[in-house]
Tab-separated table of C-alpha atoms and ligand atoms in Angstrom:
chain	number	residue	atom	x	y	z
B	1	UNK	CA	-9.470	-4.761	19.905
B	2	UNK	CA	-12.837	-4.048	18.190
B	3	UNK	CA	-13.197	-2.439	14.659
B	4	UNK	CA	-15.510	0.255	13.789
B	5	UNK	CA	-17.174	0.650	10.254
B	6	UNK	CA	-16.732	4.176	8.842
B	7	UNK	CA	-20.596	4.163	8.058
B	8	UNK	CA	-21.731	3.058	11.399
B	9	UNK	CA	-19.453	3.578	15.064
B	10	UNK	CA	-21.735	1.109	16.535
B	11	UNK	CA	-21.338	-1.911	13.919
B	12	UNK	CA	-17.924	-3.349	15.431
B	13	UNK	CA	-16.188	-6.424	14.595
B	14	UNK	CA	-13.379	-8.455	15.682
B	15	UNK	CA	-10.266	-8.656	13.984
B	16	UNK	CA	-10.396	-12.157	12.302
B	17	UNK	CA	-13.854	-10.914	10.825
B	18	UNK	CA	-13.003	-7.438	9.807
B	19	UNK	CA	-9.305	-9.327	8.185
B	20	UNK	CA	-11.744	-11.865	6.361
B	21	UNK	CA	-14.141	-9.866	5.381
B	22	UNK	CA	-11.762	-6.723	4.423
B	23	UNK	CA	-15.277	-4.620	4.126
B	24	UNK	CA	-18.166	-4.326	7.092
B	25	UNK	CA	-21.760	-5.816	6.251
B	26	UNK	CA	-23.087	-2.008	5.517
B	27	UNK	CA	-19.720	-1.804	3.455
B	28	UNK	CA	-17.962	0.595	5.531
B	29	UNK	CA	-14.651	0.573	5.729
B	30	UNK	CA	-12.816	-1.056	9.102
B	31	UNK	CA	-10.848	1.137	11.252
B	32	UNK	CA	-9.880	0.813	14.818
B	33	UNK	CA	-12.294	1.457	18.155
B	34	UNK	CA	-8.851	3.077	19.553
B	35	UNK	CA	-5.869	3.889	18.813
B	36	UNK	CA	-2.737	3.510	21.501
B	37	UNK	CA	0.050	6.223	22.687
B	38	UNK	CA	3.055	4.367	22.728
B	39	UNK	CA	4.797	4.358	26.164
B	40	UNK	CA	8.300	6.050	26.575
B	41	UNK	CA	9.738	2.490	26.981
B	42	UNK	CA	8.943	2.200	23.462
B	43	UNK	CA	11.013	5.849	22.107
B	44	UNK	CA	14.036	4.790	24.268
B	45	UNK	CA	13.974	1.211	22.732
B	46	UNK	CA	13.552	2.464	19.302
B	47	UNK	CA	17.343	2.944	17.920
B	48	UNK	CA	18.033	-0.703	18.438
B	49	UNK	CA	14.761	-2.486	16.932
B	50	UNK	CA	14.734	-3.816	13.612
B	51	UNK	CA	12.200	-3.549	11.385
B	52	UNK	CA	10.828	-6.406	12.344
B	53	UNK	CA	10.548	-5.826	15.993
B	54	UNK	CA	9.056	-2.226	15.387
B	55	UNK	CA	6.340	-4.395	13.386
B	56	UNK	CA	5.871	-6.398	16.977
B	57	UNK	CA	5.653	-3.291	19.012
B	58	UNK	CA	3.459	-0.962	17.447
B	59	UNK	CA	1.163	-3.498	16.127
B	60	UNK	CA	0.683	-6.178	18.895
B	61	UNK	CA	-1.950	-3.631	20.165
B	62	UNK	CA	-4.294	-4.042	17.222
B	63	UNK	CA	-3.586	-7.740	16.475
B	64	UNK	CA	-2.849	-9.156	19.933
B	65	UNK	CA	-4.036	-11.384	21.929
B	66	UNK	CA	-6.055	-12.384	18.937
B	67	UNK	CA	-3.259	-13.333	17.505
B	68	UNK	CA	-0.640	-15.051	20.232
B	69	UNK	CA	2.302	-12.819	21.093
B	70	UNK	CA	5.035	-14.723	20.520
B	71	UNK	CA	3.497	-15.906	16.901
B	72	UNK	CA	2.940	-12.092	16.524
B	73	UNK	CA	6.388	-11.435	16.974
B	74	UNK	CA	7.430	-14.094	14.408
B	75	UNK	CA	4.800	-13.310	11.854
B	76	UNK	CA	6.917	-9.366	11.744
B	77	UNK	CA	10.023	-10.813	11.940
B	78	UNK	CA	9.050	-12.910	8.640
B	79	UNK	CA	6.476	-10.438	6.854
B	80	UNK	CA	9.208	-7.191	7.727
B	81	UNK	CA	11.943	-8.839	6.186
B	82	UNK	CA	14.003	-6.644	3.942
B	83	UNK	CA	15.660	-2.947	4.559
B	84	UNK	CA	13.924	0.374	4.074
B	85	UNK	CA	17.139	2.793	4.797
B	86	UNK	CA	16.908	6.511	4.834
B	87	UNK	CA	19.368	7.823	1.757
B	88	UNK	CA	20.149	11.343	1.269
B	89	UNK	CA	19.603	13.164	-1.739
B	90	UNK	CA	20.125	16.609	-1.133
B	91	UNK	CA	21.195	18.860	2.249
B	92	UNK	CA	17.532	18.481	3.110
B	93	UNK	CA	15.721	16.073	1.425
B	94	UNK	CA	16.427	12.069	2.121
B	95	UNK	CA	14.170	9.370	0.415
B	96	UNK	CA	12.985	6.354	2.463
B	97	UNK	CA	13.154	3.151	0.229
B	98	UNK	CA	10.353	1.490	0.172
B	99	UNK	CA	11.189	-0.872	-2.669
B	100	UNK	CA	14.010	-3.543	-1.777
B	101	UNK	CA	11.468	-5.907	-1.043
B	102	UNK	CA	10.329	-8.933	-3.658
B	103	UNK	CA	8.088	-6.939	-6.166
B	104	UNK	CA	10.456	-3.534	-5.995
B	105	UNK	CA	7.202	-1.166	-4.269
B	106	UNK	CA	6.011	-0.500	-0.652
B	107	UNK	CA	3.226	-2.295	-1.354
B	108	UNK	CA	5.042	-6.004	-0.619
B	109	UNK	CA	5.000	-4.096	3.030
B	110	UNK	CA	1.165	-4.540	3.166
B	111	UNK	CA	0.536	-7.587	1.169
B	112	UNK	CA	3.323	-9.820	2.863
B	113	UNK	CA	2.113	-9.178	6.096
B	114	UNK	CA	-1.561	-9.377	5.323
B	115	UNK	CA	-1.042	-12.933	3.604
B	116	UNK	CA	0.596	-14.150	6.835
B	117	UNK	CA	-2.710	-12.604	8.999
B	118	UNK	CA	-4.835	-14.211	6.672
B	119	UNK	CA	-3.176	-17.839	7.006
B	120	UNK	CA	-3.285	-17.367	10.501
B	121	UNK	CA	-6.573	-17.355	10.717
B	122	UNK	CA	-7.625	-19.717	7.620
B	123	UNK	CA	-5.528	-22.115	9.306
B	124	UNK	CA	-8.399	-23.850	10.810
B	125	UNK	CA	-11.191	-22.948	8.621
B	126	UNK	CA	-12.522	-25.921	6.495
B	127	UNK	CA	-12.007	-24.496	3.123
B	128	UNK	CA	-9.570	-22.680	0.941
B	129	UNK	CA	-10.147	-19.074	1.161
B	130	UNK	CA	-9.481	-17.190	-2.600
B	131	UNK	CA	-8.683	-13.535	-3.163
B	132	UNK	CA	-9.670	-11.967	-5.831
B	133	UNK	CA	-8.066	-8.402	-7.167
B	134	UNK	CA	-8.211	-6.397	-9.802
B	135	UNK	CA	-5.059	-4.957	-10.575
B	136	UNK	CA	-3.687	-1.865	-13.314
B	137	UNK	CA	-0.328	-2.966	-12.257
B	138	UNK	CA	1.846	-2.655	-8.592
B	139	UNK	CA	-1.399	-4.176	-6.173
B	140	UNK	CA	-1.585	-7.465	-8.487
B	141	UNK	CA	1.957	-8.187	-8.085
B	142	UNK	CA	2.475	-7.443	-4.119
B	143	UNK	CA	-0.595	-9.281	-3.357
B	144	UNK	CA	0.669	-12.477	-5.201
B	145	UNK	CA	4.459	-12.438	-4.247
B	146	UNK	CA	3.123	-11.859	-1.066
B	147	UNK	CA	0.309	-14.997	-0.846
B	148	UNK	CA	2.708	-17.110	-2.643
B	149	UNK	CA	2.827	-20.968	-1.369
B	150	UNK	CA	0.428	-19.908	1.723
B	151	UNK	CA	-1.626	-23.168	2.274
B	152	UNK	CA	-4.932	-22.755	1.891
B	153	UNK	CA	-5.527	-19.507	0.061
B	154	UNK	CA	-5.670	-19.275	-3.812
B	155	UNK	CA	-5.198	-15.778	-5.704
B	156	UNK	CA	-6.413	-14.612	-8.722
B	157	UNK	CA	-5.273	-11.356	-10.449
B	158	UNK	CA	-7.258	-9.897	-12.773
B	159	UNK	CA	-5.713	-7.674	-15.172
B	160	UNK	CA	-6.287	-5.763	-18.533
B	161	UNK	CA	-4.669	-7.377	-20.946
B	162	UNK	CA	-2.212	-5.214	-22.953
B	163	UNK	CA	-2.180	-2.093	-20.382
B	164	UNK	CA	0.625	-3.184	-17.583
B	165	UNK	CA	3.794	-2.868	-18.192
B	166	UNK	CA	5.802	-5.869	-19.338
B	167	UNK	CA	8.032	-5.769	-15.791
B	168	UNK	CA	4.297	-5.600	-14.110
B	169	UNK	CA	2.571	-8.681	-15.844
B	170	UNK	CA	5.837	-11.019	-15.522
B	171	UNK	CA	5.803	-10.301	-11.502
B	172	UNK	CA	2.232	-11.712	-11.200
B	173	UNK	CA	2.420	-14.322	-14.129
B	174	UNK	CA	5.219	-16.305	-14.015
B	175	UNK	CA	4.077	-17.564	-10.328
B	176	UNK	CA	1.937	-20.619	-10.484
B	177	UNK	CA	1.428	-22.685	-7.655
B	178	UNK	CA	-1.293	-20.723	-5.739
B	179	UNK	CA	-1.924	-18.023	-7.859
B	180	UNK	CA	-3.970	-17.543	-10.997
B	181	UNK	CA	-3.292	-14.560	-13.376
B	182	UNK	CA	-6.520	-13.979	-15.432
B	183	UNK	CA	-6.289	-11.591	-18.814
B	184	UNK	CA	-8.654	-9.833	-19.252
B	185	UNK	CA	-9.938	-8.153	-22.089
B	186	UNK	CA	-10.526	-5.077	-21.263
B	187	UNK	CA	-9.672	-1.780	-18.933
B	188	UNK	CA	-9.191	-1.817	-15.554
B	189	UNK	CA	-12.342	-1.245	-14.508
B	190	UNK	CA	-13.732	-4.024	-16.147
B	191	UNK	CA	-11.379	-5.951	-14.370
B	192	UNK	CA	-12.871	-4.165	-11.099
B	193	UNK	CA	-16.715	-4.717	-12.233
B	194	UNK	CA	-16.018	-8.475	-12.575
B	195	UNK	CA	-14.492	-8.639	-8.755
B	196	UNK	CA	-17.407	-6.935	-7.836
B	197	UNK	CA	-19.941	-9.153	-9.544
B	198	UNK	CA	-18.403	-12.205	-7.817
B	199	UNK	CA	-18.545	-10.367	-4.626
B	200	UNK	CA	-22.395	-9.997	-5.175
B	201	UNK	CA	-23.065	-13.431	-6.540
B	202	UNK	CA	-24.518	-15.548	-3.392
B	203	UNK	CA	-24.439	-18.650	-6.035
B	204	UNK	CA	-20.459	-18.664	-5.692
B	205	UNK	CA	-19.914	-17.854	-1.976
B	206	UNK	CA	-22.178	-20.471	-1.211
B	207	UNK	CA	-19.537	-22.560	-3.422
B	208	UNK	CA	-16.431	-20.804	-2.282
B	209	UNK	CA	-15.315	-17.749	0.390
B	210	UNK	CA	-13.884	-15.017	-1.311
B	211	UNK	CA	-12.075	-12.249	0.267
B	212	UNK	CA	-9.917	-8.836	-1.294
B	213	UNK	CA	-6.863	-7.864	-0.666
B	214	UNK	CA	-6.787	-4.382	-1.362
B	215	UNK	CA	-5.519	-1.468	0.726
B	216	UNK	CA	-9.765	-1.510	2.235
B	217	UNK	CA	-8.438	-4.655	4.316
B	218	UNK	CA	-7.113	-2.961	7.726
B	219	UNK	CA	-4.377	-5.592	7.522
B	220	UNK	CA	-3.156	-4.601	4.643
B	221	UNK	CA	-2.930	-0.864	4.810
B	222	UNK	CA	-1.807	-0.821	9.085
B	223	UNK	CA	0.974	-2.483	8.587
B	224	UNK	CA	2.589	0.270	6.572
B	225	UNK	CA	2.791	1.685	10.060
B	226	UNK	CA	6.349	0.656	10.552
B	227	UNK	CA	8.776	2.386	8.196
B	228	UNK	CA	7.160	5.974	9.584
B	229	UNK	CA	8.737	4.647	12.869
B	230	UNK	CA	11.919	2.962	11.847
B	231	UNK	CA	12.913	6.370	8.823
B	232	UNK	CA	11.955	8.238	12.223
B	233	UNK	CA	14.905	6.448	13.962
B	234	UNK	CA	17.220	6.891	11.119
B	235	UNK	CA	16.330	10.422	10.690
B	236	UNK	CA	17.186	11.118	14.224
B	237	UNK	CA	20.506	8.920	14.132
B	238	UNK	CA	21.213	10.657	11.000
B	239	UNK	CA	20.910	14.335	13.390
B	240	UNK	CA	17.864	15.286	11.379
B	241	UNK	CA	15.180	17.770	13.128
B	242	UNK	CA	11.882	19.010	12.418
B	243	UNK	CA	10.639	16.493	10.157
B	244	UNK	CA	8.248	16.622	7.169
B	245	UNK	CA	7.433	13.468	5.610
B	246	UNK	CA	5.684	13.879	2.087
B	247	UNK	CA	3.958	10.677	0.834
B	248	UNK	CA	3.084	10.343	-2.921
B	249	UNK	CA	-0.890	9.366	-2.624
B	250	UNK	CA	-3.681	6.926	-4.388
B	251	UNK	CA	-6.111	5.633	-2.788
B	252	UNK	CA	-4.062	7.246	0.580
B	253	UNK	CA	-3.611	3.701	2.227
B	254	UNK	CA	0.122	5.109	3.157
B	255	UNK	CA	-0.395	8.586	4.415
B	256	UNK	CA	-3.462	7.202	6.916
B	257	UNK	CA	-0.546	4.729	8.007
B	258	UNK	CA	1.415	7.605	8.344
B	259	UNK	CA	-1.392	9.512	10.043
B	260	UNK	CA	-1.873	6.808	12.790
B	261	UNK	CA	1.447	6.333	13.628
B	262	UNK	CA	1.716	10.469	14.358
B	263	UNK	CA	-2.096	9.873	16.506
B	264	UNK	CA	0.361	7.416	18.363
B	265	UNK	CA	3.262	9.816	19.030
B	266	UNK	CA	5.364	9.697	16.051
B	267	UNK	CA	6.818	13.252	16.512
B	268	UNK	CA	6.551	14.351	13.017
B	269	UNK	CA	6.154	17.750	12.106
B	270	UNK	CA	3.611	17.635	9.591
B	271	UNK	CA	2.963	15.660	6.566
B	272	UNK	CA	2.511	16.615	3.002
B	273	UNK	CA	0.328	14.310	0.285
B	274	UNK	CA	1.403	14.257	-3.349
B	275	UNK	CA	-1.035	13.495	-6.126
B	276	UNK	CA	-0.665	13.451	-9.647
B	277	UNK	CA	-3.226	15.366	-11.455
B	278	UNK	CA	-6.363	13.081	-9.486
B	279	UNK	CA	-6.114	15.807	-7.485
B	280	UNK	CA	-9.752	15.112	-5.576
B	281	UNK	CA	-7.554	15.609	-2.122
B	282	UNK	CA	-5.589	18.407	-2.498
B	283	UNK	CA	-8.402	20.267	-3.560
B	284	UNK	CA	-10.395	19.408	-0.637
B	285	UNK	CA	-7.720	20.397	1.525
B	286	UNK	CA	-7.696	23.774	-0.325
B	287	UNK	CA	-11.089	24.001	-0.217
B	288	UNK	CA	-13.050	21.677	2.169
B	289	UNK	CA	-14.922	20.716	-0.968
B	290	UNK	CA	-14.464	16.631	-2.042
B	291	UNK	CA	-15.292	16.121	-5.586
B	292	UNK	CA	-14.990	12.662	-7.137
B	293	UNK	CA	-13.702	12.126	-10.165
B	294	UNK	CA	-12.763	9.901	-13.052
B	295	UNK	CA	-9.142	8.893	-12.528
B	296	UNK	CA	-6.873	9.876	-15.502
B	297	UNK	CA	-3.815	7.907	-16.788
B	298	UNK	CA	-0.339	9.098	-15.814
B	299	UNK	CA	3.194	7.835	-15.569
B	300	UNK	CA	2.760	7.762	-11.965
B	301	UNK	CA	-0.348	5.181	-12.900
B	302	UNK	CA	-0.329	3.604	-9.136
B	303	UNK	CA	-1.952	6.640	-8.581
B	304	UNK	CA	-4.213	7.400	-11.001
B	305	UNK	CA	-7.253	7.443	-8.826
B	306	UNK	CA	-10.517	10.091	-8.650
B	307	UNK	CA	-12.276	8.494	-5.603
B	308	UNK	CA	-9.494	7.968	-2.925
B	309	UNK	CA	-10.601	4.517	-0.929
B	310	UNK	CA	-8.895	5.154	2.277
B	311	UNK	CA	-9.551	8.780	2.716
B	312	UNK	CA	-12.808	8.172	4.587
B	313	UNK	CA	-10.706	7.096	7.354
B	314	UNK	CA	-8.281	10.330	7.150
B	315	UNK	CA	-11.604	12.263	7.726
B	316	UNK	CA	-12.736	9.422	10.522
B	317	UNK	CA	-9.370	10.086	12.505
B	318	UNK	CA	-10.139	13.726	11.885
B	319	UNK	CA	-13.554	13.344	12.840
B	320	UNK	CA	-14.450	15.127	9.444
B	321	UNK	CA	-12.515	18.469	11.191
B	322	UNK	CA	-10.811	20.038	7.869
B	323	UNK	CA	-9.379	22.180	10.438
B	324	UNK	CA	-7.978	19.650	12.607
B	325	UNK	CA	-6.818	17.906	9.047
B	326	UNK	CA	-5.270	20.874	7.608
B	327	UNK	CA	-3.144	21.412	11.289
B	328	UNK	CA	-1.486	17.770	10.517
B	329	UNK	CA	-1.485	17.697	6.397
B	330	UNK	CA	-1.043	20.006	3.029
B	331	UNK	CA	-1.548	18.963	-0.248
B	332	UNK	CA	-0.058	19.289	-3.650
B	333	UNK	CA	-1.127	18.411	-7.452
B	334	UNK	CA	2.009	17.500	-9.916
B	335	UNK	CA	1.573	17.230	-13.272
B	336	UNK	CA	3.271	15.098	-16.254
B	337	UNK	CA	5.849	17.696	-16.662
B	338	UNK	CA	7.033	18.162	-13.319
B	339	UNK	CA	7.147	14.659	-12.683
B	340	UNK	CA	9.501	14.382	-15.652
B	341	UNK	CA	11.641	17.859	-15.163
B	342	UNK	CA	11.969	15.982	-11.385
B	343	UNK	CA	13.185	13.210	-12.824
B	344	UNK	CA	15.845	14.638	-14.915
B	345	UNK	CA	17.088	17.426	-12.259
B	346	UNK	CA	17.352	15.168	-9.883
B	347	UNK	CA	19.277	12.826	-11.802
B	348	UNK	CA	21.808	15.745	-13.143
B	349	UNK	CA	22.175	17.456	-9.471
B	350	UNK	CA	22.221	14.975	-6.807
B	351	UNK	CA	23.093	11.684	-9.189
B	352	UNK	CA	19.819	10.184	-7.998
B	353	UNK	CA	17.380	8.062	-9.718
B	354	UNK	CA	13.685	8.600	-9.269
B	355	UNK	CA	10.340	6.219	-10.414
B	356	UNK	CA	7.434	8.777	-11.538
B	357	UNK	CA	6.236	8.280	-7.944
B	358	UNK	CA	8.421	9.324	-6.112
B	359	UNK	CA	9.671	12.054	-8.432
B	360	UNK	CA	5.750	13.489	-7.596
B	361	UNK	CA	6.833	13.275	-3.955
B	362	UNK	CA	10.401	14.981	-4.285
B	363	UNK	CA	8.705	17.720	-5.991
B	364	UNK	CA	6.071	18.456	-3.762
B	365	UNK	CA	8.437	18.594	-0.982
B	366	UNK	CA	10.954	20.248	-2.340
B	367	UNK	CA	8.336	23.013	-3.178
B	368	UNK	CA	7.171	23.083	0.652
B	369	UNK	CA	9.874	22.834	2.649
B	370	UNK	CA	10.299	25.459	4.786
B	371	UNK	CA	13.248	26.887	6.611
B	372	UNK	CA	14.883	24.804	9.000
B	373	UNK	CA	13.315	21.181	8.162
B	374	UNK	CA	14.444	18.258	6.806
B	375	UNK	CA	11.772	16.503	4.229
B	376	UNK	CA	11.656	13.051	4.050
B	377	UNK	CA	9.674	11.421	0.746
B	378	UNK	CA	8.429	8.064	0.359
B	379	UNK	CA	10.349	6.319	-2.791
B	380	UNK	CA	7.602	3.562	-3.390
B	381	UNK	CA	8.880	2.007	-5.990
B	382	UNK	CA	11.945	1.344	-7.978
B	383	UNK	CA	12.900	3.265	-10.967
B	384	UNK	CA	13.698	-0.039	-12.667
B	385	UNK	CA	9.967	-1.203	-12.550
B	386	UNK	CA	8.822	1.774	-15.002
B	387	UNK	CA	12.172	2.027	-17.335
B	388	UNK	CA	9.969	2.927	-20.768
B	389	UNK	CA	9.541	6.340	-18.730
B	390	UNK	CA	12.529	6.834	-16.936
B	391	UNK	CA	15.755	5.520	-19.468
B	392	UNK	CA	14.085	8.208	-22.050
B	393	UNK	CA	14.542	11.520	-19.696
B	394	UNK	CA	17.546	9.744	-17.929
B	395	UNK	CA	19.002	8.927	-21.097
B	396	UNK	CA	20.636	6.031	-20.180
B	397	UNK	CA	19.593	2.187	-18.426
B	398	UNK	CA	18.368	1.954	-15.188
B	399	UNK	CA	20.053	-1.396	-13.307
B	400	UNK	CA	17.719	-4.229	-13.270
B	401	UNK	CA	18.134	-5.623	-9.635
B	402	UNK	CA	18.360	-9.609	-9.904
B	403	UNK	CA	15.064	-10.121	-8.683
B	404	UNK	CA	13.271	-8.180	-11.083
B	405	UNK	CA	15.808	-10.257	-13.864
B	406	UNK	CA	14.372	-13.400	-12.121
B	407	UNK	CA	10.969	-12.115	-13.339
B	408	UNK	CA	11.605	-11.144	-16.857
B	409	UNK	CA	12.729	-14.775	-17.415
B	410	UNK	CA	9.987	-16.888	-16.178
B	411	UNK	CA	7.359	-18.314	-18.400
B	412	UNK	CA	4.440	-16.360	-18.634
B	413	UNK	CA	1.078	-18.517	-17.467
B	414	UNK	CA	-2.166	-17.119	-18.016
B	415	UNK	CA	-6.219	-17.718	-18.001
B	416	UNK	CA	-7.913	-15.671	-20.631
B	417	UNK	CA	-11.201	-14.018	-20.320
B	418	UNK	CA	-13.250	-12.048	-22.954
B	419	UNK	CA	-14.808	-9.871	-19.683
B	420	UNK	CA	-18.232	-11.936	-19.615
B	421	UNK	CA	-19.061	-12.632	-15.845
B	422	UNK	CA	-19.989	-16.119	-16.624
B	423	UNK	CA	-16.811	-16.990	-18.333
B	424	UNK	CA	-14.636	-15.826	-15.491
B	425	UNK	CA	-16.878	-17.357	-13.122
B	426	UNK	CA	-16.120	-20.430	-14.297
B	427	UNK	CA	-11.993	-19.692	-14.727
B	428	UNK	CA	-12.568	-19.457	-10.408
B	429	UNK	CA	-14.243	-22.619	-10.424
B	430	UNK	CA	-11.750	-24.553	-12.572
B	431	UNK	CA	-9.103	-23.067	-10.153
B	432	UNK	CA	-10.253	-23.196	-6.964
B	433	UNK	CA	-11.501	-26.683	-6.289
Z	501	LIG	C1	-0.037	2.027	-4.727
Z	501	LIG	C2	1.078	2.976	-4.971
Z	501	LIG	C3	1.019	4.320	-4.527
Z	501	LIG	C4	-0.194	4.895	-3.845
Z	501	LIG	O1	-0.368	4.403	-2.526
Z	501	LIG	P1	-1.753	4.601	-1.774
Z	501	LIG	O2	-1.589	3.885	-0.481
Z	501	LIG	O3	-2.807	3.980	-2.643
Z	501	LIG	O4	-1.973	6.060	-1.610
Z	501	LIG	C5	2.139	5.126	-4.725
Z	501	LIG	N1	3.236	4.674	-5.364
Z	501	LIG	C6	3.317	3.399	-5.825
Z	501	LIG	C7	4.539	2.975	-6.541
Z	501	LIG	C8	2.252	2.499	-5.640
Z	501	LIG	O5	2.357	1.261	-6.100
């Protein structure tokens, strides 16, 4: 299969470019020349395939024969590797849980199967390869748990120093071995504007290749893909109907997962997007009007984005048709206090703990739901990973799960840098060769 860039249909690449690269030359974005409808073989095989094997058979189309068949099949079974069950919360709302995997959010999903494309085809190249990414927090940890001991591919996360949370900066920092966590001092977008530079510096990729890893690499944000089909098959084991599946939305990697796997037949009845208050989409969706903006901090901060990457290939699948967008999707805003009124009411009524992101996407559902459906939300991370927010409306400790203890006890390692280009430049350098 051939990838398109979103600012050109007739620029295509093949997959080991478009995974290498993650952007096209004019800086599009990659998306697929076409997308599959699965065969029936595929719905009646569905209640008995893992995870793993769903992985296999939904994705072989857009990574095979590039990529062997029977590696394929291995690379799922190792990348898809831990459970995302269906749990009930109330009569008709269950949440799909995304975060048992090693960094407690969907994003491990993404990032442990794009590491494993990514060796795959390094494997023979004559030189490391070295992702850079900028992280405010969830991204910088999935991305290095997920490259972790992959021969020939070094990490660095960039991060502003003193603005993750302490659970955050001990999943990315404690690694070693492949990956290098660099402090920065500075915001998050500093953090971005030094990725960038490098990007745009043909002295270092002469030196070294460089690649991202953020939810703009096709293999990072297709794989995500997979739970839409397997909480499909639970739903329906489970003897739910008429489903609405409401996905708490960034930079709307997920929901254009989500929004594939519908375009190849997941019978879904419609699907809902949940912002926090960067509420560029929903207002669009309202309006047909898309205003950037400035993204503003939240408790749901894995959100906190005013220029939504991915949704140039929502409107690309859409063919820019708000109509045809609107007939699929609605959108809602949350704000701070909902979020936190979710968190507590759902904690007193149903005995369920929510993160701030998925407490956006409980709300929103629960304030859409119509008559005769069941809603299912994506939980996308685990309460435990944001516990300054959640013991205080909770009122009481959220249950570490060991591998997030494992974390808090390593040994923090870090590289320093003051946010000068040339300075960090050189932190690459030291690390790379
Ligand atoms: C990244 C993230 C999101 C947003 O996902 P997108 O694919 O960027 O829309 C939601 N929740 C959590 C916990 C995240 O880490």
């Amino acid at each position: 299969m051939l990838f398109y860039s979103t600012n050109n249909k007739e620029l295509k690449s093949d997959l080991k470019q478009a995974v290498i690269h993650g952007l096209a030359a004019d800086k599009g974005l990659f998306m697929p020349e076409s997308i599959p409808v699965l065969p029936d073989s595929f719905w009646d095989e569905l209640p008995r395939l893992s995870l793993g094997e769903i992985g296999f058979e939904t994705l072989k189309y857009f990574f095979c024969p590039e990529i062997p068949e029977d590696e394929f099949r291995q690379l799922t079974n190792e990348a898809f590797n831990f459970p995302v069950p269906v749990v009930p919360v109330s009569s008709n709302i269950s949440a799909l849980e995304l975060f048992h995997g090693p960094t407690l959010a969907f994003k491990d999903i993404g990032a442990r199967f794009l590491a494993r494309v990514m060796a795959r085809f390094t494997r023979d190249y004559e030189r490391d390869i070295n992702v850079l990414v900028a992280t405010s927090g969830d991204t910088g940890s999935a991305v290095a748990n997920g490259f972790l001991g992959v021969k020939g591919v070094n990490v660095f996360v960039l991060y502003p120093k003193g603005l993750v949370s302490d659970v955050q900066e001990k999943q990315f920092t404690t690694l070693g071995q492949n990956i290098t966590a660099i402090e920065v001092d500075g915001t998050f977008d500093d953090c971005q504007r030094l990725v960038k530079t490098a990007f745009m510096d043909d002295g270092l990729k002469q030196q070294l290749t460089l690649t991202s890893a953020n939810s703009i690499n096709l293999a990072r944000f297709l794989p995500q893909m997979v739970y839409y089909f397997f909480a499909y098959a639970q739903a329906v084991e489970q003897g739910h109907k008429e489903l609405v599946v409401c996905v708490p939305s960034g930079n709307f990697g997920n929901l254009t997962a989500g929004l594939i796997a519908h375009r190849m037949g997941l019978p879904v009845k419609r699907f809902i997007a949940a912002t926090n208050i960067n509420d560029v989409v929903p207002k669009y969706l309202a309006s047909g009007h898309y205003q950037a903006a400035p993204g503003i901090a939240t408790p749901a901060n894995a959100m906190d984005v005013g220029d939504p990457s991915n949704f140039i290939r929502i409107q690309k699948l859409f063919q820019h048709d708000l109509n045809r967008i609107t007939e699929v999707m609605t959108g809602l805003s949350v704000n701070n206090d909902a979020i936190f009124s979710t968190i507590r009411d759902v904690f007193d009524s149903e005995a369920y703990v929510l993160d701030p992101h998925g407490a956006i996407a409980y709300y929103a559902l629960d304030n859409c739901l119509e008559q005769g459906e069941h809603g299912i939300f994506l939980a996308t991370a685990h309460p435990a990973k944001f516990p300054e927010t959640v013991e205080k409306i909770i009122e009481r400790r959220v249950e570490q799960p060991d591998r997030l203890k494992a974390f808090l006890n390593g040994e923090k390692k870090v590289e320093n840098s003051s946010g000068l280009y040339e300075e960090f430049k050189q932190v690459i350098l030291d690390n790379a060769l």
